[in-house]
mmCIF file of C-alpha atoms in Angstrom:
data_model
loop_
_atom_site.group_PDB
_atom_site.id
_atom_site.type_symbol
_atom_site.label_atom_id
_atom_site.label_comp_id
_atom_site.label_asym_id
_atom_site.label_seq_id
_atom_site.Cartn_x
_atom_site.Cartn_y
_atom_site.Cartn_z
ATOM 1 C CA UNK A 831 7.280 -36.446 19.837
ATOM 2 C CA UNK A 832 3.473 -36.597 19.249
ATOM 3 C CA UNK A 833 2.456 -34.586 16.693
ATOM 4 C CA UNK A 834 -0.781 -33.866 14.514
ATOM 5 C CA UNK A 835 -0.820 -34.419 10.738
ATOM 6 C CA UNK A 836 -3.686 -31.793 10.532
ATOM 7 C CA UNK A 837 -1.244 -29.036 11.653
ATOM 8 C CA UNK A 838 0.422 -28.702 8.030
ATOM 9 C CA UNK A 839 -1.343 -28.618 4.973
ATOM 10 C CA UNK A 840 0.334 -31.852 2.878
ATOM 11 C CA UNK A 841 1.447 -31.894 -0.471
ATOM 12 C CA UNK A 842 -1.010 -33.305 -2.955
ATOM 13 C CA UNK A 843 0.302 -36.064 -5.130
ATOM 14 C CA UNK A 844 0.357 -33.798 -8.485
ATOM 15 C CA UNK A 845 2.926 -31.196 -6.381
ATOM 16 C CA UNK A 846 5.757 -30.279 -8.459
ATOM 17 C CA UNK A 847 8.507 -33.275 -8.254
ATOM 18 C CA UNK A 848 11.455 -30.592 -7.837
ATOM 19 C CA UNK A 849 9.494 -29.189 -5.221
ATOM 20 C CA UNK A 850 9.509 -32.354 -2.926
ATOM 21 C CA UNK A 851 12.827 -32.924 -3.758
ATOM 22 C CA UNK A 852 13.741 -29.375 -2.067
ATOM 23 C CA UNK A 853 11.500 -30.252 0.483
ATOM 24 C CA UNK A 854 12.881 -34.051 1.736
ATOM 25 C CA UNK A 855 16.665 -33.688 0.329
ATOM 26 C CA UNK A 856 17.687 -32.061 3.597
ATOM 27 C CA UNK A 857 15.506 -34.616 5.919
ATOM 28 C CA UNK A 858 16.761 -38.107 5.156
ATOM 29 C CA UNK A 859 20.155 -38.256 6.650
ATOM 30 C CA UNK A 860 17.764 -37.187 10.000
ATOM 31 C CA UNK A 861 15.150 -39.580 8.992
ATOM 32 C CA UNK A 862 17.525 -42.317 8.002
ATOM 33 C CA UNK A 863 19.827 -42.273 11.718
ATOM 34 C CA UNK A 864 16.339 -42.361 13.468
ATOM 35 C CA UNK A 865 15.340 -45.122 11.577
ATOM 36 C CA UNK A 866 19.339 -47.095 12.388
ATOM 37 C CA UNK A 867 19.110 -46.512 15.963
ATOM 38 C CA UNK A 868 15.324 -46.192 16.586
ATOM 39 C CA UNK A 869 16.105 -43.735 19.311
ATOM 40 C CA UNK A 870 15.760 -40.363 18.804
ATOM 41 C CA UNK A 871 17.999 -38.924 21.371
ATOM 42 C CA UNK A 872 20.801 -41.381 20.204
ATOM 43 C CA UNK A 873 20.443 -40.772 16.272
ATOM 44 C CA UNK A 874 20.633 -37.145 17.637
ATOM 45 C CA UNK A 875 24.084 -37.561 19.413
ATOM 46 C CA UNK A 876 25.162 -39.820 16.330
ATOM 47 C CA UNK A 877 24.397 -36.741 14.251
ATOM 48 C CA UNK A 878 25.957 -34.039 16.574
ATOM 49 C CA UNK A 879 22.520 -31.967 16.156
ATOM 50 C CA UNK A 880 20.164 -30.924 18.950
ATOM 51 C CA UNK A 881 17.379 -33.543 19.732
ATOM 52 C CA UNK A 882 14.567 -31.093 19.390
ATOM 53 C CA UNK A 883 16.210 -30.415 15.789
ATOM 54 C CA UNK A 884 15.765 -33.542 14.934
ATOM 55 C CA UNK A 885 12.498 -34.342 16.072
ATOM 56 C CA UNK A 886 10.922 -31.188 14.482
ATOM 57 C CA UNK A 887 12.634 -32.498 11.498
ATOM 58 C CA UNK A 888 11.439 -36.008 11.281
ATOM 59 C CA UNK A 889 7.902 -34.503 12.093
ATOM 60 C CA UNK A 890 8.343 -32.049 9.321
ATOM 61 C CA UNK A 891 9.176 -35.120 6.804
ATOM 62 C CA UNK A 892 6.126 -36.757 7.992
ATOM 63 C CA UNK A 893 3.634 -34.146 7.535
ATOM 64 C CA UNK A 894 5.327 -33.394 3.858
ATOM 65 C CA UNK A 895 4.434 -36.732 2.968
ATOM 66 C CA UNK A 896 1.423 -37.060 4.772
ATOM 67 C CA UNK A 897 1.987 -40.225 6.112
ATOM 68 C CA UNK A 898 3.369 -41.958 9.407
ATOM 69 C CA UNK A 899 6.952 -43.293 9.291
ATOM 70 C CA UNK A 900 7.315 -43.980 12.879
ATOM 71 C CA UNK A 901 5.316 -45.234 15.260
ATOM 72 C CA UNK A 902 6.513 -43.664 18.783
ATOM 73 C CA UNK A 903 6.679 -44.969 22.561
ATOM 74 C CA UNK A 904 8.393 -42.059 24.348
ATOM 75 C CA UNK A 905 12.040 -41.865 22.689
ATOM 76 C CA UNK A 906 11.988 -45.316 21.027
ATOM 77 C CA UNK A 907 10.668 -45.235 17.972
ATOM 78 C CA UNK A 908 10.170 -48.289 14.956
ATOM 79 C CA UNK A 909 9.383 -47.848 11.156
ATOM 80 C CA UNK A 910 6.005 -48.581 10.287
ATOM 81 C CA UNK A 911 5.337 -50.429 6.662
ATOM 82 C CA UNK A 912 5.357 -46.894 4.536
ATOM 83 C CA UNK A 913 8.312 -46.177 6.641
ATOM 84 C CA UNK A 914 10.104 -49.351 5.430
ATOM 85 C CA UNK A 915 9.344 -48.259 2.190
ATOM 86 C CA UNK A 916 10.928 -44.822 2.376
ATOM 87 C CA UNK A 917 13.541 -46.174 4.041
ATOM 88 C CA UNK A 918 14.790 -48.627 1.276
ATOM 89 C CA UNK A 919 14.746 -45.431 -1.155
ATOM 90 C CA UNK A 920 16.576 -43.018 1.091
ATOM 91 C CA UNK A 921 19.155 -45.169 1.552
ATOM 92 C CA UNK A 922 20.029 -45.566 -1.830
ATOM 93 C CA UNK A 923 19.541 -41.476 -2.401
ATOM 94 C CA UNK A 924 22.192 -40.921 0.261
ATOM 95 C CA UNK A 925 24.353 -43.819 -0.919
ATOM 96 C CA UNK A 926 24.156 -42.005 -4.450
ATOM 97 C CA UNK A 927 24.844 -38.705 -3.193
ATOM 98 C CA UNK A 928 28.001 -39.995 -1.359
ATOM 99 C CA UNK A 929 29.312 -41.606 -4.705
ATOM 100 C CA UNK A 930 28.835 -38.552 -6.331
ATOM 101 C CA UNK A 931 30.420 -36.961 -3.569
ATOM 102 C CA UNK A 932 33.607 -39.034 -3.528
ATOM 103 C CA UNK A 933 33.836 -38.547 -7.555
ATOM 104 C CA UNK A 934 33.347 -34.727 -6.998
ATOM 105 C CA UNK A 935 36.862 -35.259 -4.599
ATOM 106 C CA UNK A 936 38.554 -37.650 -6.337
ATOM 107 C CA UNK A 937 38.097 -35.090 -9.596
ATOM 108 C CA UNK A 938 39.947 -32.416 -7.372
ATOM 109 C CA UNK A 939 42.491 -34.400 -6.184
ATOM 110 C CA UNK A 940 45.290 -32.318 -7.264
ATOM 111 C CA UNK A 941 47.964 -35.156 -7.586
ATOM 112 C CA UNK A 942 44.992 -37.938 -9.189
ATOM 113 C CA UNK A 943 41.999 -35.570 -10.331
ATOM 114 C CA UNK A 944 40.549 -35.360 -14.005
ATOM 115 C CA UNK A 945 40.671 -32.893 -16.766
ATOM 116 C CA UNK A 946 37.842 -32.590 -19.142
ATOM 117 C CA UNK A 947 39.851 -31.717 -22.572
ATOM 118 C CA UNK A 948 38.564 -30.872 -26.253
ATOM 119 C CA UNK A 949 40.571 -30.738 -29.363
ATOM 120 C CA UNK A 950 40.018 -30.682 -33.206
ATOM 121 C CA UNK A 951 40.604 -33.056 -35.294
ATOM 122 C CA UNK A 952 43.826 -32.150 -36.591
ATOM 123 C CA UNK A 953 45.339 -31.721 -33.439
ATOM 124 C CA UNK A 954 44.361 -36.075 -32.543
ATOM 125 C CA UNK A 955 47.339 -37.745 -34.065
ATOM 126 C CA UNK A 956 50.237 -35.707 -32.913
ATOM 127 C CA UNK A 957 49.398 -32.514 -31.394
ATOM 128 C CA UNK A 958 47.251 -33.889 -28.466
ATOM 129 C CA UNK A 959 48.858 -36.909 -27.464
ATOM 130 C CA UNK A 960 52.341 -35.165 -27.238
ATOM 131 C CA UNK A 961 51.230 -32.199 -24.673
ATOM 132 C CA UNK A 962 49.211 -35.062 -22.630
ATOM 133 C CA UNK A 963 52.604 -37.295 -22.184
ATOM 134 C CA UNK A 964 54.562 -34.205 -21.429
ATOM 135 C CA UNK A 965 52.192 -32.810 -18.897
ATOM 136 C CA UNK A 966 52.282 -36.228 -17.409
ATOM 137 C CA UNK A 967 55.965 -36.425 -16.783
ATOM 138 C CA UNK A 968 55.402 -33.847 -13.394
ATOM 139 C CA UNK A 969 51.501 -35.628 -13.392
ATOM 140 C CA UNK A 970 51.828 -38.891 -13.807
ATOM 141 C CA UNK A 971 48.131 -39.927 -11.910
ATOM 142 C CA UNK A 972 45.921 -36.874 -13.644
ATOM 143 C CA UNK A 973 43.249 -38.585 -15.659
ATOM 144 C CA UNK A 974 41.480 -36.781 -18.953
ATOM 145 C CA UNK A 975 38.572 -37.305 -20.514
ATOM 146 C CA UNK A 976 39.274 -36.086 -24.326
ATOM 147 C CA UNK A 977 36.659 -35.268 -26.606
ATOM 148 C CA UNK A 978 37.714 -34.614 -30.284
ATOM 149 C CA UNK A 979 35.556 -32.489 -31.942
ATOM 150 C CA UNK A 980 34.870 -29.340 -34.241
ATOM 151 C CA UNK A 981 35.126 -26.077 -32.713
ATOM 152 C CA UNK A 982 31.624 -24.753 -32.523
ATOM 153 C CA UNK A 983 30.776 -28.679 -31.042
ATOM 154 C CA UNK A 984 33.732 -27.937 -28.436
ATOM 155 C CA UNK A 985 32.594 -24.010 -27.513
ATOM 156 C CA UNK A 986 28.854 -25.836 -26.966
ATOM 157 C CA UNK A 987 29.829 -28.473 -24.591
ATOM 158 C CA UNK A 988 32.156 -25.923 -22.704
ATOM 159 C CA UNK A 989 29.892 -23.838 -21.940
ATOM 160 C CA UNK A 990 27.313 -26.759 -20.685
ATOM 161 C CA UNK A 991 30.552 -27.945 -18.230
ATOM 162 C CA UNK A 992 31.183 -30.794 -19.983
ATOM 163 C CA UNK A 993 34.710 -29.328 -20.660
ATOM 164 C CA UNK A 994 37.123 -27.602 -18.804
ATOM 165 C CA UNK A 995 39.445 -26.485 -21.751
ATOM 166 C CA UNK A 996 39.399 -27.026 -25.073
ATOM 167 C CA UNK A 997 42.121 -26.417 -27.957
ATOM 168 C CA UNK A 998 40.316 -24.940 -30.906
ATOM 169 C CA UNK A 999 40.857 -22.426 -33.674
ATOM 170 C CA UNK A 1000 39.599 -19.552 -34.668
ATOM 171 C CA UNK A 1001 40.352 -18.976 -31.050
ATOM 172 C CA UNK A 1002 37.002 -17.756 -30.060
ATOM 173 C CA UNK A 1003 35.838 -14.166 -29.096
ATOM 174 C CA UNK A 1004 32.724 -14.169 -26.778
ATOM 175 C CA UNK A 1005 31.803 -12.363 -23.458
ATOM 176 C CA UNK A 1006 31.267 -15.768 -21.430
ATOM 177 C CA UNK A 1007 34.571 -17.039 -22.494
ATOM 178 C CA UNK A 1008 38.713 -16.746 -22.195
ATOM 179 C CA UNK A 1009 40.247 -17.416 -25.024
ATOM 180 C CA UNK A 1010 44.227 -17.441 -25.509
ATOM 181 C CA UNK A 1011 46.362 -17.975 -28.332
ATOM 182 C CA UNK A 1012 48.863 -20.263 -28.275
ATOM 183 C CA UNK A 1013 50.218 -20.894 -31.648
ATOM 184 C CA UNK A 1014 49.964 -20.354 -35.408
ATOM 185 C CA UNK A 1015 49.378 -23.011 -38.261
ATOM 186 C CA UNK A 1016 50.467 -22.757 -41.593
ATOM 187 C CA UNK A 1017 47.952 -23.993 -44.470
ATOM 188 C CA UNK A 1018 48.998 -25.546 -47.405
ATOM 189 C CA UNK A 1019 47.498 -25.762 -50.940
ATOM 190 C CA UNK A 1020 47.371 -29.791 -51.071
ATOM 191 C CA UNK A 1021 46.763 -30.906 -55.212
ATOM 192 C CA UNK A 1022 47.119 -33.997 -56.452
ATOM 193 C CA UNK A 1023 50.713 -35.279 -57.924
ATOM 194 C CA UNK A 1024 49.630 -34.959 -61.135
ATOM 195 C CA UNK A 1025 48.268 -31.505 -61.202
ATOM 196 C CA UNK A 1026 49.124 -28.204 -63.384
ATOM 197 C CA UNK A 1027 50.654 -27.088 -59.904
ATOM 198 C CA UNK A 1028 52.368 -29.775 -58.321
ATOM 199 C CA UNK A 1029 55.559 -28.732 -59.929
ATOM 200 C CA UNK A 1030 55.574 -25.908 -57.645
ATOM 201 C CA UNK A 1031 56.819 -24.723 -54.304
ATOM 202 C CA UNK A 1032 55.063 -21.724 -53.706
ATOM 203 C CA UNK A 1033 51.505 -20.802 -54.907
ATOM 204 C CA UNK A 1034 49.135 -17.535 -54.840
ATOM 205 C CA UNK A 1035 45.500 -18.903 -53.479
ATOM 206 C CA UNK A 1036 44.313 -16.981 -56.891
ATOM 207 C CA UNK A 1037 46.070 -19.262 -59.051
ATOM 208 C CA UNK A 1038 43.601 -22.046 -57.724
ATOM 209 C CA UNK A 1039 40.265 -19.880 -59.012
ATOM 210 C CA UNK A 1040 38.880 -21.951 -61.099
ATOM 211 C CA UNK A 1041 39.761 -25.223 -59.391
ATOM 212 C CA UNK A 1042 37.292 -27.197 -57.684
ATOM 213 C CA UNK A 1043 37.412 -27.259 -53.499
ATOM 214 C CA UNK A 1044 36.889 -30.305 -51.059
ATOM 215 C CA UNK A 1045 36.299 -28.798 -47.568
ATOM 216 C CA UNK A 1046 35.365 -28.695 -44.160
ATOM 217 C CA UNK A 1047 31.441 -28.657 -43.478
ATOM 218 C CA UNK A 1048 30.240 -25.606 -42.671
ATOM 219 C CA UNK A 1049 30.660 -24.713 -39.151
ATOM 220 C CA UNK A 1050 34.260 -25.646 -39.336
ATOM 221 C CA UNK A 1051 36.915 -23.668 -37.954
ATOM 222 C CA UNK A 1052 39.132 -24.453 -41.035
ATOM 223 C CA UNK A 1053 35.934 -24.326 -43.056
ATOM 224 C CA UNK A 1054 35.561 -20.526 -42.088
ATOM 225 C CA UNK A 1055 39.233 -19.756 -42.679
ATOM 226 C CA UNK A 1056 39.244 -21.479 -46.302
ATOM 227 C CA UNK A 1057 36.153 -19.530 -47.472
ATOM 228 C CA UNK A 1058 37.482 -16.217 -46.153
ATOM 229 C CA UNK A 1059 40.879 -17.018 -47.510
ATOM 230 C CA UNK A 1060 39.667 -17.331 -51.166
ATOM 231 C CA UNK A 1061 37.577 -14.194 -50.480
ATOM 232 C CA UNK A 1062 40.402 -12.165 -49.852
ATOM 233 C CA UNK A 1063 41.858 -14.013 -52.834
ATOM 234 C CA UNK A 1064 39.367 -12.916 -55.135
ATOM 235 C CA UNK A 1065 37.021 -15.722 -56.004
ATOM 236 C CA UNK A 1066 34.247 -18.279 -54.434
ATOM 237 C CA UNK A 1067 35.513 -21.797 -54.359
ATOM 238 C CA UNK A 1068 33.084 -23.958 -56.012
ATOM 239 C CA UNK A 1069 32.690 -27.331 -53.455
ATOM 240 C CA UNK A 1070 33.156 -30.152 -54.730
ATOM 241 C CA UNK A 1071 32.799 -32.257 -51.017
ATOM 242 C CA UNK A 1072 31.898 -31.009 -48.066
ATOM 243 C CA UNK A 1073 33.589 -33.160 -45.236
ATOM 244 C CA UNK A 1074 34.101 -33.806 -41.118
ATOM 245 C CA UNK A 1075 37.957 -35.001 -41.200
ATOM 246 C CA UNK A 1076 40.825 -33.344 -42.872
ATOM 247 C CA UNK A 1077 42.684 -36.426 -43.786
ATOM 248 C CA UNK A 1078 39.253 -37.653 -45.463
ATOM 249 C CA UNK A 1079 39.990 -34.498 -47.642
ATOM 250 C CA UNK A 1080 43.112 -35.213 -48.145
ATOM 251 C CA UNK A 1081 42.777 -38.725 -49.891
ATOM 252 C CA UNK A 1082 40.425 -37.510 -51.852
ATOM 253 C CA UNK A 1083 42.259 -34.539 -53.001
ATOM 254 C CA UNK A 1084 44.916 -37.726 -54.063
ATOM 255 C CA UNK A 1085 41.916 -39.327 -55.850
ATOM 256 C CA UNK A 1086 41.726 -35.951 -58.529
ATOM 257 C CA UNK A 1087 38.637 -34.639 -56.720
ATOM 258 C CA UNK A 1088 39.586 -31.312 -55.877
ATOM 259 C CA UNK A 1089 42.394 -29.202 -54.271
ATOM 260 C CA UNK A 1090 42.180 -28.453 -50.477
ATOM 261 C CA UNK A 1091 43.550 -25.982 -48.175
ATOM 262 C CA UNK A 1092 44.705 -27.925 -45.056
ATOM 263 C CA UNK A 1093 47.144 -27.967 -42.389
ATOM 264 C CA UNK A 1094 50.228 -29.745 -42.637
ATOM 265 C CA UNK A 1095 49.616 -34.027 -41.893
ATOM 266 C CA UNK A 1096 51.331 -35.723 -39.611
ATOM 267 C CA UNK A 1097 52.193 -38.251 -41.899
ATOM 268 C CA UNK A 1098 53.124 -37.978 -45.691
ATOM 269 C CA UNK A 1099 51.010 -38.877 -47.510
ATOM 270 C CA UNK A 1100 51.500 -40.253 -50.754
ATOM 271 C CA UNK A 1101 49.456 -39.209 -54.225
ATOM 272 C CA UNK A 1102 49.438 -35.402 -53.219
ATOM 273 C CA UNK A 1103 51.956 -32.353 -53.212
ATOM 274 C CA UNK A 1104 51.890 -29.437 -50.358
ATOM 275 C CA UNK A 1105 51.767 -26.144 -51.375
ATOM 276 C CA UNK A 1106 53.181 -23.006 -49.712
ATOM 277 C CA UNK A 1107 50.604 -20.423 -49.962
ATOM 278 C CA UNK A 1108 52.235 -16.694 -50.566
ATOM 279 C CA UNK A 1109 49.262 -14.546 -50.741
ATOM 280 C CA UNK A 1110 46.855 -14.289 -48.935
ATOM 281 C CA UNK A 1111 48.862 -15.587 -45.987
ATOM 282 C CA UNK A 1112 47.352 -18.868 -45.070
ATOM 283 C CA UNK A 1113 47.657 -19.665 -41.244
ATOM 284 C CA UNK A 1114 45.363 -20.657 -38.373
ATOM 285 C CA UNK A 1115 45.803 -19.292 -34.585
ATOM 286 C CA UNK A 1116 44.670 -22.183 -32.377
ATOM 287 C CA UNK A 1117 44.089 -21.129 -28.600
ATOM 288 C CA UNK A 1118 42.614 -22.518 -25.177
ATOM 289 C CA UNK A 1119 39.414 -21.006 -23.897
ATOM 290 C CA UNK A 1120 37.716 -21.864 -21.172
ATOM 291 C CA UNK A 1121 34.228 -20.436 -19.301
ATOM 292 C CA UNK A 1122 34.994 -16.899 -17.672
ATOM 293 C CA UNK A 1123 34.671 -16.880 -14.273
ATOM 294 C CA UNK A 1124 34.619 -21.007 -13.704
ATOM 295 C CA UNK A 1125 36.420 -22.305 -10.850
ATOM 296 C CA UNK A 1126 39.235 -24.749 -11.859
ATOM 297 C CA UNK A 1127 39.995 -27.913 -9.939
ATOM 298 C CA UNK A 1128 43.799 -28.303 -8.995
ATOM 299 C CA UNK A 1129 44.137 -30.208 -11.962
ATOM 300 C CA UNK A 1130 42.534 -28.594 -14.434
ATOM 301 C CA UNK A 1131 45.121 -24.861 -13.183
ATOM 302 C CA UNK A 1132 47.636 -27.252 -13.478
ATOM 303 C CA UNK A 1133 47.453 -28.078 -17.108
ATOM 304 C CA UNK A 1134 46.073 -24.927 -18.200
ATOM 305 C CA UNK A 1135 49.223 -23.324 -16.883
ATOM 306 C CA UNK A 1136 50.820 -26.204 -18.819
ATOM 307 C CA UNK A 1137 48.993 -25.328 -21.732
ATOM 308 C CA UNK A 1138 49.608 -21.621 -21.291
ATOM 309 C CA UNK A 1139 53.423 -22.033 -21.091
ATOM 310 C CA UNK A 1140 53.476 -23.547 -24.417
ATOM 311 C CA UNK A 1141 52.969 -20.425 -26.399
ATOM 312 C CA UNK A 1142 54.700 -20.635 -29.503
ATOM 313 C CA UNK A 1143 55.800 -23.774 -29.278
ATOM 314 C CA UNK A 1144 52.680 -25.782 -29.190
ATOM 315 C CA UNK A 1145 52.893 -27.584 -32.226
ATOM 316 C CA UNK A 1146 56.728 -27.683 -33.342
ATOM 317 C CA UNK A 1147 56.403 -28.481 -36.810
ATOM 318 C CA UNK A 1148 59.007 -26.516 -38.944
ATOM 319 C CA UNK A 1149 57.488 -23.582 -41.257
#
């Protein structure tokens, strides 16, 4: 298994560092069983890979590095010091790749796996936690990692992999993505409970043109949907707040700061009055999208088809 470092042209220490990587990934489980049984021919029938594989391998490693990691008598080989070294390190690469490894499986595991899942805020209290403890009735073991989010935030991370669905509204229309809609939201004028309005049932947005707004930042969903709702209404709404949390909005629409358009809380809450909105109609679609053409896990089908089935019945809150 002599061989000459000259034969190779080594890599200089500046070489690219994703370069080597490409380079000695492959080589360490070979290097590493050499180094266990300091035999070649053995580490090669531990590895179920011909011997002169192996060898060429190992030699390959070597000149890569430019340095000895063996020193050889026939078959039998031992670690020199720099081999010691790289040994140490490999070890812990491979160890690290087999974690990863056994988290990539245990994600899969259709019975135990994981689902990535983003949702709005408005969806946290009730929504959410009610289509998680159904799913888990026929999948009890399925873990999720929930992120709660705006939509743009949610359509970001999606398409980085963070997420493997996400519930969001406007459901989204882009080329990289599958969107579905599942369900529609009413939005209600909320005033305070001592307003010129709160005697009311019923409301035209236009009646509210001269009122001041608290709202969703912009790049809100709901924030979108509020300023093209009093577009198509007739008027700008002058902002008053600009907020990240719609229940935020709605205590401060109790302290006299502003009226709000907002969906309907899961909780009453006291100092305001909900307003049915006539015209414009005032709803939200929220959908599931998802990257096109991403393979799903067993898990993550699973509760999409969950998610899927619930099509007009997502939310179950009376109109």
């Amino acid at each position: 298994m002599a061989h000459n470092h000259s034969s190779r042209k080594w890599l200089s220490p500046n070489s690219n560092e994703e370069d080597m990587g490409l380079l000695l990934a492959p080589r360490l489980a070979y290097f590493a069983a050499v180094a266990r049984h300091e035999h070649v021919t053995r580490a090669a029938q531990d590895l179920g890979v011909p011997q002169s594989t192996l060898s060429r391998a190992v030699v390959r490693l070597e000149e890569d590095l430019g340095v000895a990691l063996f020193a050889r008598k026939g078959r039998t080989v031992s670690l020199t010091p720099a081999g010691r070294t790289f040994l140490a390190s490999a070890e812990r690469a491979l160890a690290e790749v087999e974690r990863s490894a056994d988290a990539v499986r245990v994600d899969a595991d259709p019975s135990a796996g994981r689902v990535a899942f983003g949702f709005l805020h408005t969806m946290g209290s009730e929504t959410v936690p009610g289509l998680i403890r159904a799913f888990r009735v026929d999948h009890p073991r399925v873990r999720f990692t929930l992120v709660q989010n705006y939509g743009e935030a949610m359509i970001e991370r999606l398409r980085a992999g963070d997420l493997d669905l996400c519930l969001t509204s406007p459901v989204p229309d882009a080329p990289d993505l599958v969107a579905r809609r599942l369900d529609e939201q009413r939005l209600r004028l909320v005033v305070p409970d001592d307003h010129r309005l709160a005697g009311r049932k019923r409301v035209r947005l236009a009646e509210a043109a001269d009122e001041t707004f608290v709202t969703l930042e912009p790049g809100y969903g709901l924030r979108r949907i509020t300023d093209a709702l009093c577009a198509e209404a007739g008027f700008t709404p002058r902002i008053a707040f600009e907020g990240e949390e719609a229940e935020t909005l709605r205590g401060l629409v109790a302290a006299g700061l502003g009226v709000a358009l907002l969906p309907p809380p899961a909780v009453p809450r006291p100092g305001v009055v909900e307003l049915t909105v006539t015209a414009p109609r005032a709803a939200r679609e929220i959908g599931v999208a998802w990257l096109d053409g991403h393979p799903d896990t067993p898990p993550v089908a699973a509760f999409k088809r969950f998610l899927l089935s619930r099509r007009g019945r997502l939310l179950g809150e009376p109109e």
